[in-house]
Tab-separated table of C-alpha atoms in Angstrom:
chain	number	residue	atom	x	y	z
A	1	UNK	CA	-81.606	31.175	-45.505
A	2	UNK	CA	-81.136	34.988	-45.289
A	3	UNK	CA	-82.010	36.608	-48.124
A	4	UNK	CA	-82.645	40.307	-49.821
A	5	UNK	CA	-86.652	41.103	-50.380
A	6	UNK	CA	-86.218	42.271	-55.222
A	7	UNK	CA	-89.886	42.535	-55.253
A	8	UNK	CA	-93.162	42.062	-53.449
A	9	UNK	CA	-96.586	41.527	-55.575
A	10	UNK	CA	-98.700	41.180	-52.304
A	11	UNK	CA	-98.564	37.670	-51.833
A	12	UNK	CA	-95.265	36.195	-53.127
A	13	UNK	CA	-91.987	37.671	-52.491
A	14	UNK	CA	-88.899	37.396	-54.701
A	15	UNK	CA	-86.060	37.451	-52.840
A	16	UNK	CA	-82.230	37.132	-53.972
A	17	UNK	CA	-80.132	34.991	-51.187
A	18	UNK	CA	-77.077	35.607	-50.286
A	19	UNK	CA	-75.332	33.552	-52.760
A	20	UNK	CA	-77.446	35.091	-55.223
A	21	UNK	CA	-79.422	33.111	-55.900
A	22	UNK	CA	-83.379	34.268	-56.648
A	23	UNK	CA	-86.723	31.813	-54.733
A	24	UNK	CA	-89.961	32.743	-54.491
A	25	UNK	CA	-90.833	33.275	-50.784
A	26	UNK	CA	-94.497	33.222	-49.708
A	27	UNK	CA	-95.326	34.230	-45.643
A	28	UNK	CA	-96.665	31.178	-43.836
A	29	UNK	CA	-100.076	32.725	-41.411
A	30	UNK	CA	-100.655	35.498	-39.487
A	31	UNK	CA	-96.954	37.567	-40.205
A	32	UNK	CA	-97.517	41.009	-37.886
A	33	UNK	CA	-94.566	43.303	-37.463
A	34	UNK	CA	-94.941	44.433	-33.841
A	35	UNK	CA	-95.974	48.421	-33.455
A	36	UNK	CA	-96.924	49.304	-37.528
A	37	UNK	CA	-100.501	47.914	-38.970
A	38	UNK	CA	-99.045	47.224	-42.642
A	39	UNK	CA	-101.310	46.167	-45.517
A	40	UNK	CA	-97.480	44.725	-46.776
A	41	UNK	CA	-95.944	43.217	-43.590
A	42	UNK	CA	-93.327	42.703	-45.974
A	43	UNK	CA	-91.641	45.264	-47.823
A	44	UNK	CA	-88.949	45.179	-50.720
A	45	UNK	CA	-85.846	46.005	-49.358
A	46	UNK	CA	-86.187	43.548	-46.003
A	47	UNK	CA	-83.731	42.133	-44.763
A	48	UNK	CA	-85.650	38.378	-44.357
A	49	UNK	CA	-84.765	35.140	-42.867
A	50	UNK	CA	-86.656	32.237	-45.292
A	51	UNK	CA	-86.072	28.291	-45.488
A	52	UNK	CA	-86.830	26.352	-48.968
A	53	UNK	CA	-90.408	24.106	-48.972
A	54	UNK	CA	-89.661	20.479	-50.167
A	55	UNK	CA	-89.431	20.194	-54.035
A	56	UNK	CA	-87.503	19.867	-56.744
A	57	UNK	CA	-84.444	21.510	-57.350
A	58	UNK	CA	-85.950	23.166	-60.561
A	59	UNK	CA	-88.958	24.394	-59.169
A	60	UNK	CA	-86.931	25.605	-55.529
A	61	UNK	CA	-89.644	27.762	-53.492
A	62	UNK	CA	-89.217	29.627	-49.648
A	63	UNK	CA	-91.002	30.137	-46.677
A	64	UNK	CA	-90.486	34.351	-44.401
A	65	UNK	CA	-89.377	32.942	-41.311
A	66	UNK	CA	-88.008	35.908	-40.161
A	67	UNK	CA	-87.878	39.847	-40.870
A	68	UNK	CA	-84.527	41.311	-39.334
A	69	UNK	CA	-84.902	45.044	-37.821
A	70	UNK	CA	-85.900	47.727	-40.762
A	71	UNK	CA	-82.698	50.598	-40.184
A	72	UNK	CA	-85.647	52.514	-41.527
A	73	UNK	CA	-88.645	52.369	-44.430
A	74	UNK	CA	-91.174	54.944	-46.383
A	75	UNK	CA	-94.577	54.406	-45.160
A	76	UNK	CA	-97.437	56.248	-46.387
A	77	UNK	CA	-100.904	55.946	-45.396
A	78	UNK	CA	-103.336	52.682	-47.346
A	79	UNK	CA	-105.229	53.910	-50.684
A	80	UNK	CA	-108.304	51.707	-49.366
A	81	UNK	CA	-107.755	51.351	-45.435
A	82	UNK	CA	-107.861	54.606	-43.779
A	83	UNK	CA	-106.892	53.242	-40.609
A	84	UNK	CA	-103.856	50.705	-42.179
A	85	UNK	CA	-99.811	51.928	-42.924
A	86	UNK	CA	-98.987	50.967	-46.500
A	87	UNK	CA	-94.691	50.715	-46.421
A	88	UNK	CA	-93.582	51.271	-49.831
A	89	UNK	CA	-90.091	50.604	-49.241
A	90	UNK	CA	-87.109	49.750	-46.584
A	91	UNK	CA	-83.273	50.145	-45.557
A	92	UNK	CA	-83.063	52.791	-48.271
A	93	UNK	CA	-79.895	54.806	-48.044
A	94	UNK	CA	-81.366	57.649	-50.444
A	95	UNK	CA	-85.007	58.400	-52.081
A	96	UNK	CA	-85.033	60.259	-55.119
A	97	UNK	CA	-88.572	61.831	-56.194
A	98	UNK	CA	-89.232	63.394	-59.469
A	99	UNK	CA	-91.501	66.758	-59.601
A	100	UNK	CA	-92.914	67.517	-62.784
A	101	UNK	CA	-94.457	70.975	-63.653
A	102	UNK	CA	-96.738	70.139	-65.656
A	103	UNK	CA	-98.096	66.661	-67.177
A	104	UNK	CA	-98.713	64.957	-64.490
A	105	UNK	CA	-98.237	68.780	-62.088
A	106	UNK	CA	-96.928	67.947	-58.955
A	107	UNK	CA	-98.152	70.196	-56.261
A	108	UNK	CA	-95.656	71.560	-53.279
A	109	UNK	CA	-98.244	69.836	-50.815
A	110	UNK	CA	-97.185	66.189	-51.923
A	111	UNK	CA	-93.673	67.484	-52.088
A	112	UNK	CA	-93.399	68.347	-48.444
A	113	UNK	CA	-94.906	65.225	-46.859
A	114	UNK	CA	-92.670	63.259	-48.987
A	115	UNK	CA	-89.932	65.497	-47.553
A	116	UNK	CA	-91.450	65.490	-44.038
A	117	UNK	CA	-91.623	61.445	-44.496
A	118	UNK	CA	-88.207	61.036	-45.373
A	119	UNK	CA	-87.023	63.467	-42.293
A	120	UNK	CA	-88.889	61.138	-39.334
A	121	UNK	CA	-87.394	58.378	-40.985
A	122	UNK	CA	-83.598	59.726	-41.275
A	123	UNK	CA	-83.447	58.922	-45.831
A	124	UNK	CA	-81.895	61.468	-47.080
A	125	UNK	CA	-84.436	62.612	-50.237
A	126	UNK	CA	-83.553	64.322	-53.380
A	127	UNK	CA	-85.221	66.275	-55.694
A	128	UNK	CA	-84.968	65.289	-59.845
A	129	UNK	CA	-87.121	68.495	-61.181
A	130	UNK	CA	-87.922	66.222	-64.904
A	131	UNK	CA	-88.998	67.046	-68.308
A	132	UNK	CA	-87.341	70.082	-68.178
A	133	UNK	CA	-86.585	69.904	-72.674
A	134	UNK	CA	-90.738	70.343	-71.848
A	135	UNK	CA	-90.927	73.421	-70.545
A	136	UNK	CA	-91.203	76.986	-71.780
A	137	UNK	CA	-89.098	80.017	-70.507
A	138	UNK	CA	-92.170	81.563	-67.964
A	139	UNK	CA	-92.647	77.748	-67.153
A	140	UNK	CA	-88.699	76.556	-66.575
A	141	UNK	CA	-88.658	79.812	-64.165
A	142	UNK	CA	-91.522	78.334	-62.069
A	143	UNK	CA	-89.407	75.969	-62.115
A	144	UNK	CA	-86.542	77.204	-60.746
A	145	UNK	CA	-88.037	79.036	-58.243
A	146	UNK	CA	-88.928	76.270	-57.072
A	147	UNK	CA	-86.158	74.455	-56.758
A	148	UNK	CA	-83.970	77.637	-55.164
A	149	UNK	CA	-86.599	77.769	-51.874
A	150	UNK	CA	-86.459	73.638	-51.741
A	151	UNK	CA	-81.863	74.365	-52.094
A	152	UNK	CA	-82.522	76.499	-50.125
A	153	UNK	CA	-84.119	74.698	-47.088
A	154	UNK	CA	-80.851	72.295	-47.040
A	155	UNK	CA	-82.269	69.273	-50.087
A	156	UNK	CA	-80.226	68.910	-53.308
A	157	UNK	CA	-82.458	69.351	-56.563
A	158	UNK	CA	-81.707	68.589	-60.221
A	159	UNK	CA	-83.266	69.740	-63.595
A	160	UNK	CA	-82.965	66.147	-65.083
A	161	UNK	CA	-84.599	65.401	-68.647
A	162	UNK	CA	-85.009	61.112	-69.022
A	163	UNK	CA	-86.267	62.208	-72.035
A	164	UNK	CA	-82.778	62.948	-73.807
A	165	UNK	CA	-80.511	61.599	-70.727
A	166	UNK	CA	-79.784	65.270	-69.109
A	167	UNK	CA	-77.905	65.642	-65.865
A	168	UNK	CA	-78.658	61.991	-65.954
A	169	UNK	CA	-75.055	60.685	-64.997
A	170	UNK	CA	-75.741	63.628	-62.467
A	171	UNK	CA	-77.915	61.257	-60.799
A	172	UNK	CA	-75.691	57.587	-61.289
A	173	UNK	CA	-72.664	59.949	-59.533
A	174	UNK	CA	-75.074	59.713	-56.648
A	175	UNK	CA	-76.099	56.116	-56.664
A	176	UNK	CA	-72.885	54.888	-56.291
A	177	UNK	CA	-72.760	52.437	-53.660
A	178	UNK	CA	-76.088	53.623	-52.635
A	179	UNK	CA	-79.752	51.163	-52.658
A	180	UNK	CA	-81.983	54.316	-53.702
A	181	UNK	CA	-85.697	54.769	-54.098
A	182	UNK	CA	-87.834	56.522	-57.100
A	183	UNK	CA	-90.785	57.601	-56.155
A	184	UNK	CA	-93.675	60.379	-57.911
A	185	UNK	CA	-96.611	60.747	-59.292
A	186	UNK	CA	-97.219	58.520	-62.181
A	187	UNK	CA	-96.426	59.873	-65.612
A	188	UNK	CA	-93.761	61.278	-63.751
A	189	UNK	CA	-90.954	59.764	-65.446
A	190	UNK	CA	-89.793	56.846	-63.476
A	191	UNK	CA	-89.484	54.367	-65.549
A	192	UNK	CA	-88.464	55.855	-68.186
A	193	UNK	CA	-84.777	57.369	-66.071
A	194	UNK	CA	-84.118	54.151	-65.238
A	195	UNK	CA	-84.203	52.693	-68.657
A	196	UNK	CA	-81.947	55.868	-69.698
A	197	UNK	CA	-79.797	54.881	-66.474
A	198	UNK	CA	-79.753	51.087	-66.673
A	199	UNK	CA	-81.016	50.195	-70.332
A	200	UNK	CA	-81.326	46.270	-70.149
A	201	UNK	CA	-84.006	46.931	-67.509
A	202	UNK	CA	-85.878	47.756	-70.506
A	203	UNK	CA	-89.034	48.709	-67.894
A	204	UNK	CA	-92.381	49.607	-68.711
A	205	UNK	CA	-92.981	52.651	-69.562
A	206	UNK	CA	-96.941	54.331	-71.073
A	207	UNK	CA	-98.064	57.542	-72.586
A	208	UNK	CA	-99.597	60.398	-70.416
A	209	UNK	CA	-102.982	60.285	-71.334
A	210	UNK	CA	-104.582	63.025	-73.249
A	211	UNK	CA	-107.573	63.046	-71.600
A	212	UNK	CA	-106.353	63.271	-67.530
A	213	UNK	CA	-102.623	65.224	-67.971
A	214	UNK	CA	-101.659	61.794	-65.605
A	215	UNK	CA	-99.804	59.142	-65.834
A	216	UNK	CA	-100.794	55.636	-66.303
A	217	UNK	CA	-100.063	53.813	-64.090
A	218	UNK	CA	-97.081	51.115	-65.759
A	219	UNK	CA	-95.919	49.645	-62.236
A	220	UNK	CA	-97.937	48.113	-60.359
A	221	UNK	CA	-95.725	47.359	-57.651
A	222	UNK	CA	-91.919	48.071	-55.997
A	223	UNK	CA	-89.301	46.329	-57.675
A	224	UNK	CA	-85.942	46.898	-56.928
A	225	UNK	CA	-82.820	46.194	-59.605
A	226	UNK	CA	-79.192	45.572	-59.246
A	227	UNK	CA	-77.058	47.640	-61.842
A	228	UNK	CA	-74.143	47.305	-63.827
A	229	UNK	CA	-71.852	50.367	-61.685
A	230	UNK	CA	-71.953	49.099	-58.210
A	231	UNK	CA	-76.026	50.451	-57.173
A	232	UNK	CA	-79.117	49.230	-56.393
A	233	UNK	CA	-82.925	50.689	-57.167
A	234	UNK	CA	-86.223	50.048	-56.057
A	235	UNK	CA	-88.785	51.589	-58.502
A	236	UNK	CA	-91.711	52.370	-57.010
A	237	UNK	CA	-95.547	52.452	-58.819
A	238	UNK	CA	-97.439	56.135	-59.217
A	239	UNK	CA	-98.719	57.374	-55.610
A	240	UNK	CA	-101.736	60.066	-56.223
A	241	UNK	CA	-101.225	61.164	-52.558
A	242	UNK	CA	-98.991	60.758	-49.705
A	243	UNK	CA	-100.146	59.966	-46.025
A	244	UNK	CA	-98.288	60.886	-43.221
A	245	UNK	CA	-98.596	58.835	-41.193
A	246	UNK	CA	-96.722	58.337	-37.264
A	247	UNK	CA	-95.882	61.703	-36.625
A	248	UNK	CA	-96.643	63.754	-33.486
A	249	UNK	CA	-98.049	66.917	-33.640
A	250	UNK	CA	-95.416	68.230	-31.307
A	251	UNK	CA	-92.752	66.559	-33.420
A	252	UNK	CA	-93.409	67.241	-36.739
A	253	UNK	CA	-92.211	71.326	-37.359
A	254	UNK	CA	-89.097	69.226	-36.427
A	255	UNK	CA	-89.195	67.271	-39.691
A	256	UNK	CA	-89.596	71.477	-41.746
A	257	UNK	CA	-85.651	71.349	-41.405
A	258	UNK	CA	-86.153	75.373	-41.856
A	259	UNK	CA	-88.503	75.140	-38.566
A	260	UNK	CA	-85.973	73.039	-36.294
A	261	UNK	CA	-83.706	75.822	-36.586
A	262	UNK	CA	-86.009	78.646	-35.810
A	263	UNK	CA	-87.194	76.670	-32.545
A	264	UNK	CA	-84.457	77.706	-30.379
A	265	UNK	CA	-86.140	81.649	-30.830
A	266	UNK	CA	-89.532	80.612	-30.501
A	267	UNK	CA	-90.464	81.695	-26.655
A	268	UNK	CA	-91.836	78.311	-26.249
A	269	UNK	CA	-90.171	74.758	-26.586
A	270	UNK	CA	-92.872	73.250	-27.309
A	271	UNK	CA	-94.498	76.460	-29.481
A	272	UNK	CA	-96.529	74.544	-32.608
A	273	UNK	CA	-96.446	77.982	-34.630
A	274	UNK	CA	-99.791	78.933	-34.344
A	275	UNK	CA	-101.105	81.462	-32.295
A	276	UNK	CA	-98.313	81.199	-29.473
A	277	UNK	CA	-96.710	84.393	-28.987
A	278	UNK	CA	-93.243	85.561	-29.739
A	279	UNK	CA	-93.696	82.572	-32.595
A	280	UNK	CA	-89.822	83.045	-34.542
A	281	UNK	CA	-91.461	80.989	-37.147
A	282	UNK	CA	-94.669	82.914	-37.546
A	283	UNK	CA	-92.131	85.868	-37.582
A	284	UNK	CA	-89.711	84.097	-40.197
A	285	UNK	CA	-93.074	83.815	-42.351
A	286	UNK	CA	-94.429	87.423	-42.372
A	287	UNK	CA	-90.834	88.209	-43.036
A	288	UNK	CA	-90.806	86.080	-46.132
A	289	UNK	CA	-87.951	83.757	-44.934
A	290	UNK	CA	-90.117	80.810	-44.598
A	291	UNK	CA	-92.786	80.348	-47.747
A	292	UNK	CA	-96.141	80.123	-47.691
A	293	UNK	CA	-96.689	77.121	-49.038
A	294	UNK	CA	-94.435	75.457	-47.100
A	295	UNK	CA	-96.141	76.602	-43.929
A	296	UNK	CA	-99.518	75.402	-45.367
A	297	UNK	CA	-98.339	71.868	-45.654
A	298	UNK	CA	-97.601	71.721	-42.431
A	299	UNK	CA	-100.384	73.329	-41.194
A	300	UNK	CA	-102.363	70.302	-43.531
A	301	UNK	CA	-100.861	68.033	-42.110
A	302	UNK	CA	-100.729	69.069	-38.223
A	303	UNK	CA	-104.896	69.549	-39.442
A	304	UNK	CA	-105.031	66.074	-40.476
A	305	UNK	CA	-106.096	67.476	-43.696
A	306	UNK	CA	-106.078	65.492	-46.808
A	307	UNK	CA	-103.888	66.774	-49.403
A	308	UNK	CA	-105.163	70.140	-52.276
A	309	UNK	CA	-104.279	70.791	-55.177
A	310	UNK	CA	-101.795	73.981	-54.098
A	311	UNK	CA	-100.678	75.070	-57.661
A	312	UNK	CA	-96.933	75.701	-57.553
A	313	UNK	CA	-97.140	79.277	-57.851
A	314	UNK	CA	-99.272	79.257	-54.481
A	315	UNK	CA	-96.357	81.420	-52.426
A	316	UNK	CA	-97.771	83.751	-50.999
A	317	UNK	CA	-100.122	84.213	-48.511
A	318	UNK	CA	-104.297	83.606	-48.842
């Protein structure tokens, strides 16, 4: 039988068969995908082959015997095992990143790492600036500045309020006929947004922790849902950090669209935009045509540094 993985809990996988029935499946023995050292060999969104175990009709469980080649996937470094990676979801048409200015803060380094990963795996990324109903005028200006910066690069940015429903219809329109993944830190409002999009799902939500000003994890595992308007959405656990993996230093600049556009003007075809003479990216940076926050994110990833808490207003050279 063939089907699609809708939920992964680490040991059991909920698979929707092509005939619409759901089965609880497990993996038999060692299951490794060539070239990927992953903590989860099977991810939500995977197309799999499985066979049913000999059991009663009421409680049919299956065993996954194979995974079809993935069209794409979003991957990051595993939190606990630095040498291993974690595939968040596969075979997706687009990825929404929920961004909040505060409660909790989303830093530009996190946004940029997410965008780089989406670029590397040919996944359209859309930034949703949530909770705009809660911001003071100066905070709204900051959000508008940030959205304008990413729009100039070429990314779609939408200011929304999952709480009041502002611009949620616009998001739904983008989702029709597609499989979308929704990601972001805990507390940015992913589950709340999905509940507004499809109220009958009634996903669990929790309040922001007042003590730490950050979200509490309500989604433990990635899970895909069918939506009534002909779309699928993958809800993902809140992620604290986003470690970029499997990207060569020479390729990294190609995943910053504004760097890639200037690359032909650099003196050296393999320019890393560091100390090389006649570097078009460095010239554009000095001229204020490329934001400093983007260049700092590039340097961090290039040097293999972990994310640091760069605030939104860190757009100036040091």
